[in-house]
Amino acid sequence: MLTVSQDTVTIEELHAHLNGSISSATMQRLIAQKPHLHIQHSMTAINRGQRRTLDECFQVFEVIHQLTDRVEDIFTVTTDVIKEFASDGVKYLELRSTPREEKSTGLTKRKYVETVLEAIKHCKQEGVDVEVRFLVAIDRRHGTEVAMETVKMAEDFSVSSDGVVVGLDLSGDPTVGHGKDLIPSLQRARNSGLKLALHLAEVPSQQEETQLLLSLPPDRIGHGTFLHPEVGGSQELVDTVMKKRIPLELCMTSNIKGQTVSSYDKHHFLYWNNLGHPCVLCTDDKGVFATELSQEYQLAATTFNLSTAEVWALSEQAIDCSFAPESVKQDLRRRWAQLKREIHS
Ligand SMILES: CC(C)=CCNc1ncnc2c1ncn2[C@@H]1O[C@H](COP(=O)(O)O)[C@@H](O)[C@H]1O
Ligand SMILES: [Zn+2]
C-alpha cells in the first residue's frame, strides 16, 4: 500500500476553514501575543485520542476568534495556513472563512476578506507553490439578513479579486437555524455564477432541510454524514445526490473527534465510495483536529484497505470537483501525472 507523505497524492484540499486550520506553531505565537486572554493551547485544539461534543467543538472556534481579531492576525494566519498546506504537498487549496466584524479593533467584514485576499496574493508573489481560491462563508447562526449581505459581498469580490473568490460556503453550528431561511440568498448566489459548497446533513434528523437545500442544487456537499438510510437519512436523498452527481467533501478525523461518526471503519466514505460516487478527502479544521491532508489520505487508505491505484484515483477525482477554471484543472492534472510518474519510477 502507498505510504502517503509529503509531495505525493495530497494535491487538492477543498474543505478547509481558515480559523480551524491554524497550526499549533501559529497558535502558540498568537497566544503569546495576547497573554491577557489567558488562553492555553489545549483550549484551541482537540488532540490525539480526544473527542468532544459538537457543542464543545463550536466553543473552540469562539476561543480561536478571540486570538484572531485584528487585521494583522488574519494576514498572519492566512499566510501560515497556505504555506503549511503547500508543505504537505497541496498544489490547489480552496480556503473558506466567515467575514467577521470586530468593533474593538476596527476590523470590518470587507476588510476581513480584503486581508485574506492580500495574504493569498502575498504567498503567490513569494512563490509558494500552491494555487489558492477563496469561498466566503455564511454562518447559518447569523440568519437571513447577514446571509444576503454576505452573498452581495461575495459577488463584489468575485468581480474584483481576479478570480480568487469563486463561491460560498454554508457552515456554522448545524443545530441552529433552518436552511429554508437561507434559500433566497443561496439562490441569488447561484444565479450570479458563484459556486456553492454547503455543509449538509452533518447531524441527524435534518431530512427536510437537506432535501430543500439539495434542490438548489449545491455544487459540493460538506460531510453529508446522515444522508443514507442506514443512519436515518433516506434513499430519496441518496438518489438525489447521485442523480445530480454532487461531490462529497469528507473529513474523517473531524467527524470522529466531533463524534458524529463512531469509528473510522464506520465512516460514510465506505458507503459512497462503494457506490462510485465522487468523494474528496479533506481536513475541515486541520488545527483544531490536529491533522493534515496527507494524514487523512493515509487514514482512508489504511482504514479501508485501499490500493495505491485507488488512492491515486481519489486525488485525481478531487481535481474534477474543484471550483477552479478548466485551465487550472488541466495544469493540476498534468502535475498529478508527473508526480505519479516520479513516485512510481
Ligand atoms: C464542531 C465540529 C465537529 C466542526 C466541524 N464541522 C464544522 N461544521 C460546521 N461549521 C464549521 C465546522 N468547522 C468549522 N466551521 C465553521 O468555520 C468557522 C471557523 O472558521 P472561520 O472563522 O470561518 O475561518 C466556525 O466558527 C464555523 O462557523
Ligand atoms: Zn466544515
CSV table of C-alpha atoms and ligand atoms in Angstrom, one decimal:
chain,number,residue,atom,x,y,z
A,1,MET,CA,0.0,0.0,0.0
A,2,LEU,CA,1.0,3.5,-0.7
A,3,THR,CA,2.6,5.5,2.1
A,4,VAL,CA,1.1,8.9,1.9
A,5,SER,CA,3.7,11.5,2.8
A,6,GLN,CA,4.9,14.9,1.6
A,7,ASP,CA,4.6,15.7,-2.1
A,8,THR,CA,2.6,12.7,-3.0
A,9,VAL,CA,-1.1,12.4,-3.8
A,10,THR,CA,-2.3,15.2,-1.4
A,11,ILE,CA,-2.6,17.6,-4.3
A,12,GLU,CA,-6.0,19.2,-3.6
A,13,GLU,CA,-7.6,20.5,-0.4
A,14,LEU,CA,-11.2,21.6,-1.0
A,15,HIS,CA,-12.7,21.9,2.5
A,16,ALA,CA,-10.6,24.0,5.0
A,17,HIS,CA,-12.0,26.6,7.4
A,18,LEU,CA,-9.3,29.3,7.9
A,19,ASN,CA,-9.7,29.7,11.7
A,20,GLY,CA,-9.9,26.0,12.2
A,21,SER,CA,-6.8,25.4,10.2
A,22,ILE,CA,-4.3,27.4,12.3
A,23,SER,CA,-1.3,25.2,13.3
A,24,SER,CA,-0.1,24.8,16.8
A,25,ALA,CA,3.0,26.8,16.0
A,26,THR,CA,1.0,29.8,14.8
A,27,MET,CA,-1.4,29.4,17.7
A,28,GLN,CA,1.4,29.5,20.3
A,29,ARG,CA,2.5,32.8,18.7
A,30,LEU,CA,-1.0,34.3,18.8
A,31,ILE,CA,-1.4,33.1,22.5
A,32,ALA,CA,1.9,34.7,23.4
A,33,GLN,CA,0.9,38.0,21.8
A,34,LYS,CA,-2.3,38.1,23.9
A,35,PRO,CA,-1.4,37.0,27.4
A,36,HIS,CA,-4.3,38.9,28.9
A,37,LEU,CA,-6.8,36.5,27.3
A,38,HIS,CA,-5.3,33.6,29.5
A,39,ILE,CA,-5.8,31.1,26.6
A,40,GLN,CA,-4.0,27.8,26.7
A,41,HIS,CA,-3.2,25.7,23.7
A,42,SER,CA,-5.3,22.9,25.0
A,43,MET,CA,-8.4,25.2,24.5
A,44,THR,CA,-7.8,25.6,20.8
A,45,ALA,CA,-7.1,22.0,19.6
A,46,ILE,CA,-8.5,18.5,20.1
A,47,ASN,CA,-5.5,16.2,20.3
A,48,ARG,CA,-4.9,12.6,19.6
A,49,GLY,CA,-7.4,10.3,21.2
A,50,GLN,CA,-9.6,13.1,22.5
A,51,ARG,CA,-13.2,13.6,21.5
A,52,ARG,CA,-15.7,16.4,22.1
A,53,THR,CA,-19.3,17.0,21.7
A,54,LEU,CA,-20.4,19.2,18.7
A,55,ASP,CA,-21.2,22.0,21.1
A,56,GLU,CA,-17.7,21.9,22.7
A,57,CYS,CA,-16.1,21.9,19.2
A,58,PHE,CA,-18.0,25.1,18.4
A,59,GLN,CA,-16.8,26.7,21.6
A,60,VAL,CA,-13.3,26.1,20.5
A,61,PHE,CA,-13.9,28.4,17.5
A,62,GLU,CA,-15.0,31.1,19.8
A,63,VAL,CA,-11.8,30.9,21.7
A,64,ILE,CA,-9.8,31.0,18.4
A,65,HIS,CA,-11.7,34.0,17.2
A,66,GLN,CA,-10.5,36.0,20.2
A,67,LEU,CA,-7.0,35.3,19.1
A,68,THR,CA,-7.6,36.5,15.5
A,69,ASP,CA,-9.4,39.7,16.0
A,70,ARG,CA,-7.0,42.1,14.2
A,71,VAL,CA,-6.2,42.7,10.6
A,72,GLU,CA,-2.6,41.5,11.2
A,73,ASP,CA,-3.8,38.3,12.8
A,74,ILE,CA,-5.9,37.5,9.7
A,75,PHE,CA,-3.0,38.2,7.5
A,76,THR,CA,-0.6,36.0,9.5
A,77,VAL,CA,-2.9,33.0,9.9
A,78,THR,CA,-3.8,33.1,6.2
A,79,THR,CA,-0.2,33.1,5.0
A,80,ASP,CA,0.8,30.5,7.6
A,81,VAL,CA,-2.1,28.2,6.7
A,82,ILE,CA,-1.3,28.5,3.0
A,83,LYS,CA,2.4,27.7,3.5
A,84,GLU,CA,1.6,24.7,5.7
A,85,PHE,CA,-0.8,23.2,3.2
A,86,ALA,CA,1.9,23.7,0.5
A,87,SER,CA,4.5,21.9,2.6
A,88,ASP,CA,2.1,19.0,3.0
A,89,GLY,CA,2.1,18.7,-0.8
A,90,VAL,CA,-1.1,20.6,-1.6
A,91,LYS,CA,-1.0,22.3,-5.0
A,92,TYR,CA,-4.5,23.6,-5.1
A,93,LEU,CA,-6.3,24.9,-2.0
A,94,GLU,CA,-9.8,26.2,-1.5
A,95,LEU,CA,-9.9,28.1,1.8
A,96,ARG,CA,-13.1,29.3,3.3
A,97,SER,CA,-13.8,31.8,6.1
A,98,THR,CA,-16.6,33.8,7.7
A,99,PRO,CA,-16.1,37.5,7.3
A,100,ARG,CA,-16.0,39.0,10.8
A,101,GLU,CA,-16.5,42.4,12.3
A,102,GLU,CA,-14.6,43.2,15.5
A,103,LYS,CA,-15.6,46.6,16.9
A,104,SER,CA,-12.7,46.6,19.4
A,105,THR,CA,-10.1,46.5,16.7
A,106,GLY,CA,-11.9,48.2,13.9
A,107,LEU,CA,-12.0,45.1,11.7
A,108,THR,CA,-14.8,45.2,9.2
A,109,LYS,CA,-16.2,42.3,7.2
A,110,ARG,CA,-15.0,43.8,4.0
A,111,LYS,CA,-11.5,44.4,5.4
A,112,TYR,CA,-11.5,40.8,6.6
A,113,VAL,CA,-12.0,39.5,3.1
A,114,GLU,CA,-9.5,42.0,1.6
A,115,THR,CA,-6.9,40.9,4.1
A,116,VAL,CA,-7.4,37.2,3.3
A,117,LEU,CA,-7.1,38.1,-0.4
A,118,GLU,CA,-3.9,40.2,0.3
A,119,ALA,CA,-2.4,37.3,2.1
A,120,ILE,CA,-3.2,34.9,-0.8
A,121,LYS,CA,-1.6,37.4,-3.2
A,122,HIS,CA,1.5,37.8,-0.9
A,123,CYS,CA,2.0,34.0,-1.0
A,124,LYS,CA,1.8,33.9,-4.7
A,125,GLN,CA,4.3,36.7,-5.0
A,126,GLU,CA,6.6,34.9,-2.6
A,127,GLY,CA,6.5,31.9,-4.9
A,128,VAL,CA,4.6,29.5,-2.6
A,129,ASP,CA,3.8,26.5,-4.8
A,130,VAL,CA,0.0,26.4,-4.4
A,131,GLU,CA,-3.0,27.9,-6.3
A,132,VAL,CA,-5.4,29.3,-3.8
A,133,ARG,CA,-9.1,30.1,-4.2
A,134,PHE,CA,-11.5,31.5,-1.6
A,135,LEU,CA,-15.0,30.7,-0.5
A,136,VAL,CA,-16.9,33.4,1.5
A,137,ALA,CA,-18.6,31.6,4.4
A,138,ILE,CA,-22.2,32.2,5.6
A,139,ASP,CA,-22.6,31.2,9.2
A,140,ARG,CA,-26.1,29.7,9.5
A,141,ARG,CA,-26.4,31.0,13.0
A,142,HIS,CA,-26.5,34.6,11.8
A,143,GLY,CA,-29.8,34.3,9.8
A,144,THR,CA,-31.3,35.6,6.6
A,145,GLU,CA,-30.1,39.2,6.5
A,146,VAL,CA,-26.5,38.5,7.2
A,147,ALA,CA,-26.6,35.7,4.6
A,148,MET,CA,-27.8,38.1,1.9
A,149,GLU,CA,-25.2,40.7,2.9
A,150,THR,CA,-22.5,38.0,2.6
A,151,VAL,CA,-23.7,36.9,-0.8
A,152,LYS,CA,-23.6,40.5,-2.1
A,153,MET,CA,-20.1,40.9,-0.7
A,154,ALA,CA,-19.0,37.7,-2.4
A,155,GLU,CA,-20.5,38.9,-5.7
A,156,ASP,CA,-18.4,42.1,-5.4
A,157,PHE,CA,-15.3,40.3,-4.6
A,158,SER,CA,-15.8,37.7,-7.3
A,159,VAL,CA,-15.6,40.6,-9.8
A,160,SER,CA,-12.7,42.4,-8.1
A,161,SER,CA,-10.5,39.5,-6.9
A,162,ASP,CA,-9.1,38.3,-10.3
A,163,GLY,CA,-11.0,35.0,-10.0
A,164,VAL,CA,-9.8,34.2,-6.4
A,165,VAL,CA,-13.3,34.4,-4.9
A,166,VAL,CA,-15.1,31.5,-6.5
A,167,GLY,CA,-18.1,30.8,-4.3
A,168,LEU,CA,-19.8,30.5,-1.0
A,169,ASP,CA,-19.7,28.1,1.9
A,170,LEU,CA,-22.6,27.4,4.3
A,171,SER,CA,-21.4,26.4,7.7
A,172,GLY,CA,-21.7,27.1,11.4
A,173,ASP,CA,-23.5,25.1,14.1
A,174,PRO,CA,-25.8,22.7,12.2
A,175,THR,CA,-28.3,22.5,15.0
A,176,VAL,CA,-29.0,26.2,14.9
A,177,GLY,CA,-31.3,27.9,12.4
A,178,HIS,CA,-33.0,26.5,9.3
A,179,GLY,CA,-31.8,26.2,5.8
A,180,LYS,CA,-35.1,27.4,4.4
A,181,ASP,CA,-34.3,30.9,5.6
A,182,LEU,CA,-31.1,30.9,3.5
A,183,ILE,CA,-32.6,29.7,0.2
A,184,PRO,CA,-33.1,33.2,-1.3
A,185,SER,CA,-29.5,34.2,-0.6
A,186,LEU,CA,-28.1,30.9,-1.9
A,187,GLN,CA,-30.3,31.1,-4.9
A,188,ARG,CA,-29.1,34.6,-5.7
A,189,ALA,CA,-25.5,33.4,-5.3
A,190,ARG,CA,-26.1,30.6,-7.8
A,191,ASN,CA,-27.7,33.0,-10.3
A,192,SER,CA,-24.7,35.3,-10.2
A,193,GLY,CA,-22.4,32.4,-11.1
A,194,LEU,CA,-21.0,31.7,-7.6
A,195,LYS,CA,-20.3,28.1,-6.6
A,196,LEU,CA,-22.0,26.6,-3.5
A,197,ALA,CA,-20.3,24.3,-1.1
A,198,LEU,CA,-22.8,23.6,1.6
A,199,HIS,CA,-22.5,21.7,4.9
A,200,LEU,CA,-25.3,19.3,4.7
A,201,ALA,CA,-26.8,16.5,6.9
A,202,GLU,CA,-23.8,17.0,9.3
A,203,VAL,CA,-26.1,15.9,12.1
A,204,PRO,CA,-29.1,13.5,12.1
A,205,SER,CA,-32.8,14.3,11.6
A,206,GLN,CA,-32.4,17.1,9.1
A,207,GLN,CA,-34.1,15.4,6.1
A,208,GLU,CA,-36.5,18.2,5.3
A,209,GLU,CA,-33.8,20.9,5.3
A,210,THR,CA,-31.4,18.6,3.4
A,211,GLN,CA,-34.0,17.9,0.6
A,212,LEU,CA,-34.7,21.7,0.3
A,213,LEU,CA,-31.0,22.7,0.1
A,214,LEU,CA,-30.4,19.9,-2.4
A,215,SER,CA,-33.0,21.4,-4.7
A,216,LEU,CA,-30.7,24.4,-5.3
A,217,PRO,CA,-28.6,22.3,-6.0
A,218,PRO,CA,-25.2,22.8,-4.3
A,219,ASP,CA,-22.0,22.2,-6.3
A,220,ARG,CA,-20.5,20.2,-3.4
A,221,ILE,CA,-21.7,18.8,-0.1
A,222,GLY,CA,-19.7,19.2,3.1
A,223,HIS,CA,-19.8,16.0,5.2
A,224,GLY,CA,-23.2,14.6,4.2
A,225,THR,CA,-22.9,12.2,7.2
A,226,PHE,CA,-26.6,11.5,7.6
A,227,LEU,CA,-27.8,11.3,4.0
A,228,HIS,CA,-28.1,7.5,3.6
A,229,PRO,CA,-30.9,5.3,5.1
A,230,GLU,CA,-28.6,3.3,7.4
A,231,VAL,CA,-28.0,6.3,9.6
A,232,GLY,CA,-31.5,7.8,9.4
A,233,GLY,CA,-31.3,9.5,6.1
A,234,SER,CA,-33.3,8.2,3.1
A,235,GLN,CA,-32.9,6.5,-0.3
A,236,GLU,CA,-34.6,9.5,-1.8
A,237,LEU,CA,-31.7,11.8,-0.5
A,238,VAL,CA,-29.1,9.3,-1.8
A,239,ASP,CA,-30.8,9.2,-5.2
A,240,THR,CA,-30.9,13.0,-5.5
A,241,VAL,CA,-27.3,13.3,-4.6
A,242,MET,CA,-26.3,10.6,-7.1
A,243,LYS,CA,-28.5,11.8,-9.9
A,244,LYS,CA,-27.1,15.3,-9.7
A,245,ARG,CA,-23.6,13.8,-9.1
A,246,ILE,CA,-22.8,16.2,-6.3
A,247,PRO,CA,-19.4,15.5,-4.9
A,248,LEU,CA,-19.0,14.9,-1.1
A,249,GLU,CA,-16.2,16.6,0.9
A,250,LEU,CA,-15.3,14.0,3.6
A,251,CYS,CA,-13.4,14.8,6.7
A,252,MET,CA,-12.7,11.7,8.7
A,253,THR,CA,-10.8,13.0,11.7
A,254,SER,CA,-13.2,15.9,12.1
A,255,ASN,CA,-16.2,13.5,12.2
A,256,ILE,CA,-14.6,11.2,14.7
A,257,LYS,CA,-13.4,13.9,17.1
A,258,GLY,CA,-16.7,15.7,16.8
A,259,GLN,CA,-18.4,12.4,17.4
A,260,THR,CA,-20.8,12.4,14.5
A,261,VAL,CA,-19.2,9.1,13.4
A,262,SER,CA,-18.5,6.4,16.0
A,263,SER,CA,-15.3,4.9,14.5
A,264,TYR,CA,-13.1,5.3,11.4
A,265,ASP,CA,-14.3,2.0,9.9
A,266,LYS,CA,-17.9,3.2,10.1
A,267,HIS,CA,-17.2,6.4,8.2
A,268,HIS,CA,-19.6,7.1,5.3
A,269,PHE,CA,-16.6,7.2,2.9
A,270,LEU,CA,-17.2,3.5,2.6
A,271,TYR,CA,-20.8,3.8,1.6
A,272,TRP,CA,-20.3,6.5,-1.0
A,273,ASN,CA,-17.1,5.2,-2.4
A,274,ASN,CA,-18.6,1.8,-2.9
A,275,LEU,CA,-21.3,3.5,-5.0
A,276,GLY,CA,-18.7,5.0,-7.2
A,277,HIS,CA,-19.8,8.5,-6.1
A,278,PRO,CA,-17.2,11.3,-6.1
A,279,CYS,CA,-15.7,11.6,-2.6
A,280,VAL,CA,-13.0,14.2,-1.8
A,281,LEU,CA,-10.9,13.7,1.3
A,282,CYS,CA,-10.4,16.9,3.2
A,283,THR,CA,-9.2,18.2,6.6
A,284,ASP,CA,-12.1,20.6,7.7
A,285,ASP,CA,-10.1,22.1,10.5
A,286,LYS,CA,-6.5,20.8,10.5
A,287,GLY,CA,-5.5,22.9,13.5
A,288,VAL,CA,-8.5,22.1,15.8
A,289,PHE,CA,-8.5,18.4,14.8
A,290,ALA,CA,-4.7,18.2,14.8
A,291,THR,CA,-4.5,16.6,11.3
A,292,GLU,CA,-3.0,17.2,7.8
A,293,LEU,CA,-4.3,16.3,4.4
A,294,SER,CA,-1.6,13.6,4.0
A,295,GLN,CA,-2.8,12.1,7.3
A,296,GLU,CA,-6.4,12.0,6.0
A,297,TYR,CA,-5.4,10.1,2.9
A,298,GLN,CA,-3.3,7.7,5.0
A,299,LEU,CA,-6.2,7.1,7.3
A,300,ALA,CA,-8.6,6.4,4.5
A,301,ALA,CA,-6.0,4.1,2.8
A,302,THR,CA,-5.4,2.0,6.0
A,303,THR,CA,-9.0,2.0,7.3
A,304,PHE,CA,-10.5,0.9,4.0
A,305,ASN,CA,-7.5,-1.1,2.7
A,306,LEU,CA,-7.3,1.0,-0.4
A,307,SER,CA,-4.8,0.0,-3.1
A,308,THR,CA,-2.2,2.5,-4.3
A,309,ALA,CA,-4.2,2.9,-7.5
A,310,GLU,CA,-7.3,3.6,-5.6
A,311,VAL,CA,-5.6,6.3,-3.5
A,312,TRP,CA,-4.2,8.0,-6.7
A,313,ALA,CA,-7.7,7.8,-8.3
A,314,LEU,CA,-9.1,9.7,-5.3
A,315,SER,CA,-6.7,12.5,-5.6
A,316,GLU,CA,-7.2,12.7,-9.4
A,317,GLN,CA,-11.0,12.8,-8.9
A,318,ALA,CA,-10.6,15.7,-6.5
A,319,ILE,CA,-9.3,17.8,-9.3
A,320,ASP,CA,-12.6,17.5,-11.2
A,321,CYS,CA,-14.5,18.5,-8.1
A,322,SER,CA,-12.7,21.8,-7.5
A,323,PHE,CA,-14.2,25.2,-8.4
A,324,ALA,CA,-11.1,26.1,-10.4
A,325,PRO,CA,-11.4,27.1,-14.1
A,326,GLU,CA,-10.6,24.4,-16.6
A,327,SER,CA,-7.1,25.8,-17.4
A,328,VAL,CA,-6.1,25.4,-13.7
A,329,LYS,CA,-7.6,21.9,-13.7
A,330,GLN,CA,-5.6,20.9,-16.8
A,331,ASP,CA,-2.4,22.1,-15.1
A,332,LEU,CA,-3.2,20.2,-12.0
A,333,ARG,CA,-3.9,17.0,-14.0
A,334,ARG,CA,-0.5,17.4,-15.7
A,335,ARG,CA,1.2,17.8,-12.3
A,336,TRP,CA,-0.7,14.9,-10.8
A,337,ALA,CA,0.5,12.7,-13.7
A,338,GLN,CA,4.1,13.9,-13.3
A,339,LEU,CA,4.1,13.3,-9.5
A,340,LYS,CA,2.7,9.8,-10.1
A,341,ARG,CA,5.5,9.0,-12.6
A,342,GLU,CA,8.2,10.4,-10.3
A,343,ILE,CA,7.0,8.4,-7.3
A,344,HIS,CA,6.5,5.1,-9.0
A,345,SER,CA,9.6,5.3,-11.3
B,1,LIG,C1,-17.9,21.2,15.5
B,1,LIG,C2,-17.2,20.4,14.5
B,1,LIG,C3,-17.2,18.9,14.7
B,1,LIG,C4,-16.7,21.1,13.5
B,1,LIG,C5,-16.5,20.6,12.1
B,1,LIG,N1,-17.6,20.9,11.3
B,1,LIG,C6,-18.0,22.2,11.1
B,1,LIG,N2,-19.3,22.3,10.8
B,1,LIG,C7,-19.9,23.5,10.6
B,1,LIG,N3,-19.1,24.6,10.6
B,1,LIG,C8,-17.8,24.6,10.8
B,1,LIG,C9,-17.2,23.3,11.1
B,1,LIG,N4,-15.9,23.6,11.2
B,1,LIG,C10,-15.7,24.9,11.1
B,1,LIG,N5,-16.9,25.5,10.9
B,1,LIG,C11,-17.2,26.9,10.7
B,1,LIG,O1,-15.9,27.6,10.5
B,1,LIG,C12,-15.7,28.6,11.5
B,1,LIG,C13,-14.3,28.7,11.8
B,1,LIG,O2,-13.6,29.2,10.7
B,1,LIG,P1,-13.7,30.7,10.1
B,1,LIG,O3,-13.8,31.6,11.3
B,1,LIG,O4,-14.9,30.8,9.2
B,1,LIG,O5,-12.4,30.9,9.3
B,1,LIG,C14,-16.6,28.2,12.7
B,1,LIG,O6,-16.9,29.2,13.5
B,1,LIG,C15,-17.8,27.5,12.0
B,1,LIG,O7,-18.7,28.5,11.6
B,2,ZN,ZN,-16.5,22.2,7.6
